[in-house]
Tab-separated table of C-alpha atoms in Angstrom:
chain	number	residue	atom	x	y	z
A	1	UNK	CA	44.918	14.123	7.587
A	2	UNK	CA	46.994	13.231	3.989
A	3	UNK	CA	45.287	10.318	2.634
A	4	UNK	CA	47.442	7.263	0.945
A	5	UNK	CA	44.349	7.418	-2.342
A	6	UNK	CA	44.987	8.436	-5.339
A	7	UNK	CA	42.465	12.309	-5.580
A	8	UNK	CA	40.207	10.180	-8.526
A	9	UNK	CA	39.642	6.203	-8.500
A	10	UNK	CA	37.408	4.367	-10.705
A	11	UNK	CA	35.137	1.661	-9.767
A	12	UNK	CA	34.358	-0.751	-12.445
A	13	UNK	CA	30.941	-2.766	-12.207
A	14	UNK	CA	31.601	-7.049	-13.313
A	15	UNK	CA	28.291	-9.412	-13.525
A	16	UNK	CA	31.700	-11.943	-11.699
A	17	UNK	CA	33.552	-9.432	-10.672
A	18	UNK	CA	35.700	-12.309	-8.782
A	19	UNK	CA	36.216	-13.450	-12.116
A	20	UNK	CA	36.901	-9.945	-13.564
A	21	UNK	CA	40.314	-9.798	-10.200
A	22	UNK	CA	41.460	-13.263	-11.641
A	23	UNK	CA	41.634	-11.453	-15.492
A	24	UNK	CA	43.038	-7.564	-14.883
A	25	UNK	CA	45.662	-9.863	-13.176
A	26	UNK	CA	46.619	-11.760	-15.985
A	27	UNK	CA	45.824	-9.878	-18.567
A	28	UNK	CA	46.900	-6.307	-17.550
A	29	UNK	CA	49.598	-6.695	-14.854
A	30	UNK	CA	47.215	-6.183	-11.388
A	31	UNK	CA	47.498	-6.765	-8.344
A	32	UNK	CA	44.318	-7.287	-5.543
A	33	UNK	CA	44.897	-4.817	-3.007
A	34	UNK	CA	41.883	-4.855	-0.494
A	35	UNK	CA	39.318	-7.849	-0.799
A	36	UNK	CA	35.509	-7.544	1.121
A	37	UNK	CA	33.934	-10.503	0.746
A	38	UNK	CA	30.016	-10.919	2.442
A	39	UNK	CA	29.482	-13.856	4.885
A	40	UNK	CA	28.451	-15.841	1.729
A	41	UNK	CA	31.766	-15.646	0.104
A	42	UNK	CA	30.800	-12.685	-2.429
A	43	UNK	CA	32.470	-9.985	-3.696
A	44	UNK	CA	31.651	-7.503	-1.776
A	45	UNK	CA	34.761	-4.306	-3.394
A	46	UNK	CA	37.918	-4.996	-4.228
A	47	UNK	CA	40.982	-2.483	-4.648
A	48	UNK	CA	43.569	-4.106	-7.511
A	49	UNK	CA	46.419	-1.464	-7.556
A	50	UNK	CA	48.151	-0.729	-11.501
A	51	UNK	CA	51.481	0.840	-10.254
A	52	UNK	CA	50.574	4.245	-8.312
A	53	UNK	CA	46.336	3.972	-8.911
A	54	UNK	CA	43.818	1.490	-7.579
A	55	UNK	CA	40.910	0.790	-9.224
A	56	UNK	CA	37.986	-0.381	-7.234
A	57	UNK	CA	36.235	-3.915	-8.633
A	58	UNK	CA	32.114	-4.670	-7.824
A	59	UNK	CA	29.625	-6.233	-8.591
A	60	UNK	CA	25.853	-4.713	-10.023
A	61	UNK	CA	24.852	-3.528	-6.461
A	62	UNK	CA	21.697	-1.167	-8.157
A	63	UNK	CA	19.799	-0.904	-11.133
A	64	UNK	CA	22.408	2.711	-12.308
A	65	UNK	CA	25.725	0.740	-11.236
A	66	UNK	CA	25.589	-2.017	-14.769
A	67	UNK	CA	28.078	-4.216	-16.540
A	68	UNK	CA	28.227	-3.643	-20.316
A	69	UNK	CA	27.304	-7.327	-20.313
A	70	UNK	CA	23.855	-5.849	-19.447
A	71	UNK	CA	23.797	-2.980	-21.217
A	72	UNK	CA	23.986	-4.725	-24.550
A	73	UNK	CA	27.779	-3.468	-24.627
A	74	UNK	CA	27.488	0.287	-24.015
A	75	UNK	CA	30.475	2.205	-21.888
A	76	UNK	CA	30.230	5.569	-20.333
A	77	UNK	CA	33.833	6.088	-20.334
A	78	UNK	CA	37.510	3.666	-21.021
A	79	UNK	CA	39.662	2.724	-19.103
A	80	UNK	CA	43.184	4.517	-20.061
A	81	UNK	CA	46.672	1.890	-19.027
A	82	UNK	CA	50.385	3.823	-19.182
A	83	UNK	CA	52.776	1.548	-19.184
A	84	UNK	CA	56.386	2.454	-19.429
A	85	UNK	CA	58.185	0.084	-21.848
A	86	UNK	CA	56.564	-3.062	-24.350
A	87	UNK	CA	53.420	-2.435	-25.497
A	88	UNK	CA	53.761	-4.789	-28.032
A	89	UNK	CA	54.202	-7.519	-25.261
A	90	UNK	CA	51.225	-6.473	-23.186
A	91	UNK	CA	48.712	-6.343	-25.620
A	92	UNK	CA	49.802	-10.117	-26.339
A	93	UNK	CA	49.253	-10.763	-22.672
A	94	UNK	CA	45.491	-9.414	-22.307
A	95	UNK	CA	44.912	-11.160	-25.578
A	96	UNK	CA	46.310	-14.539	-24.541
A	97	UNK	CA	44.228	-13.575	-20.919
A	98	UNK	CA	40.866	-13.130	-23.101
A	99	UNK	CA	40.812	-9.839	-24.284
A	100	UNK	CA	39.433	-9.124	-27.278
A	101	UNK	CA	42.052	-7.042	-29.311
A	102	UNK	CA	39.992	-4.248	-31.619
A	103	UNK	CA	42.696	-1.968	-32.102
A	104	UNK	CA	46.031	-3.234	-33.022
A	105	UNK	CA	48.975	-1.224	-31.493
A	106	UNK	CA	49.564	1.345	-33.292
A	107	UNK	CA	52.141	4.805	-32.745
A	108	UNK	CA	49.247	7.827	-32.868
A	109	UNK	CA	50.685	11.428	-33.818
A	110	UNK	CA	50.265	12.136	-30.522
A	111	UNK	CA	54.250	10.251	-29.809
A	112	UNK	CA	51.901	7.559	-27.504
A	113	UNK	CA	51.763	3.377	-28.905
A	114	UNK	CA	48.916	2.406	-28.121
A	115	UNK	CA	45.621	-0.371	-28.630
A	116	UNK	CA	42.429	-1.002	-27.192
A	117	UNK	CA	40.293	-3.942	-26.143
A	118	UNK	CA	37.204	-5.029	-24.192
A	119	UNK	CA	37.646	-7.113	-21.365
A	120	UNK	CA	35.691	-10.294	-20.966
A	121	UNK	CA	32.303	-8.294	-19.405
A	122	UNK	CA	33.083	-5.996	-22.779
A	123	UNK	CA	35.112	-2.442	-20.831
A	124	UNK	CA	36.526	-0.749	-23.061
A	125	UNK	CA	40.469	-0.884	-22.248
A	126	UNK	CA	43.182	1.917	-23.838
A	127	UNK	CA	47.025	1.860	-22.811
A	128	UNK	CA	49.965	3.239	-24.016
A	129	UNK	CA	53.511	3.967	-24.013
A	130	UNK	CA	55.178	7.180	-25.114
A	131	UNK	CA	57.962	6.130	-27.909
A	132	UNK	CA	58.428	9.704	-29.247
A	133	UNK	CA	58.152	13.348	-27.576
A	134	UNK	CA	56.299	15.536	-30.433
A	135	UNK	CA	55.615	18.977	-30.055
A	136	UNK	CA	52.364	20.600	-30.354
A	137	UNK	CA	53.554	22.191	-33.503
A	138	UNK	CA	54.335	18.181	-34.866
A	139	UNK	CA	51.336	17.300	-33.851
A	140	UNK	CA	49.106	20.063	-35.056
A	141	UNK	CA	50.805	19.945	-39.081
A	142	UNK	CA	50.114	16.245	-39.063
A	143	UNK	CA	46.483	16.412	-37.864
A	144	UNK	CA	44.481	19.882	-38.708
A	145	UNK	CA	43.904	20.845	-35.079
A	146	UNK	CA	44.421	23.282	-32.704
A	147	UNK	CA	45.827	22.121	-29.404
A	148	UNK	CA	45.830	23.481	-26.740
A	149	UNK	CA	47.307	23.075	-23.349
A	150	UNK	CA	49.571	21.186	-22.479
A	151	UNK	CA	51.003	18.482	-24.110
């Protein structure tokens, strides 16, 4: 039976998942598509959609599932969003919602304009928009790196 879920979905832990749901909607444009609450009204599980992707948002539910805010700001992953247009306005929207932008929008050697920020609990987000098609040869010439695979 075919699943309506993406083949890969990230689950992100927050101390305050309800505040995270609000932030992710205001900052990045995610849409809440599932919310499961326990008997006390706490978020037990939730899912948000961004274009054709889903992300799960939940609380700190074990010693191995913590927010960066609970482990000295450390991250084991970076979440990447790829948008179609107006990256600079997207960055300002995220900043206005409370994101701490630590890399301002800049066009990269591979043809994407990107910015990086931390959400209120310290998760790192990278947002990119393709602004120029760049060949493998152009990337290698710009960086001195050897690049293999599909680009």
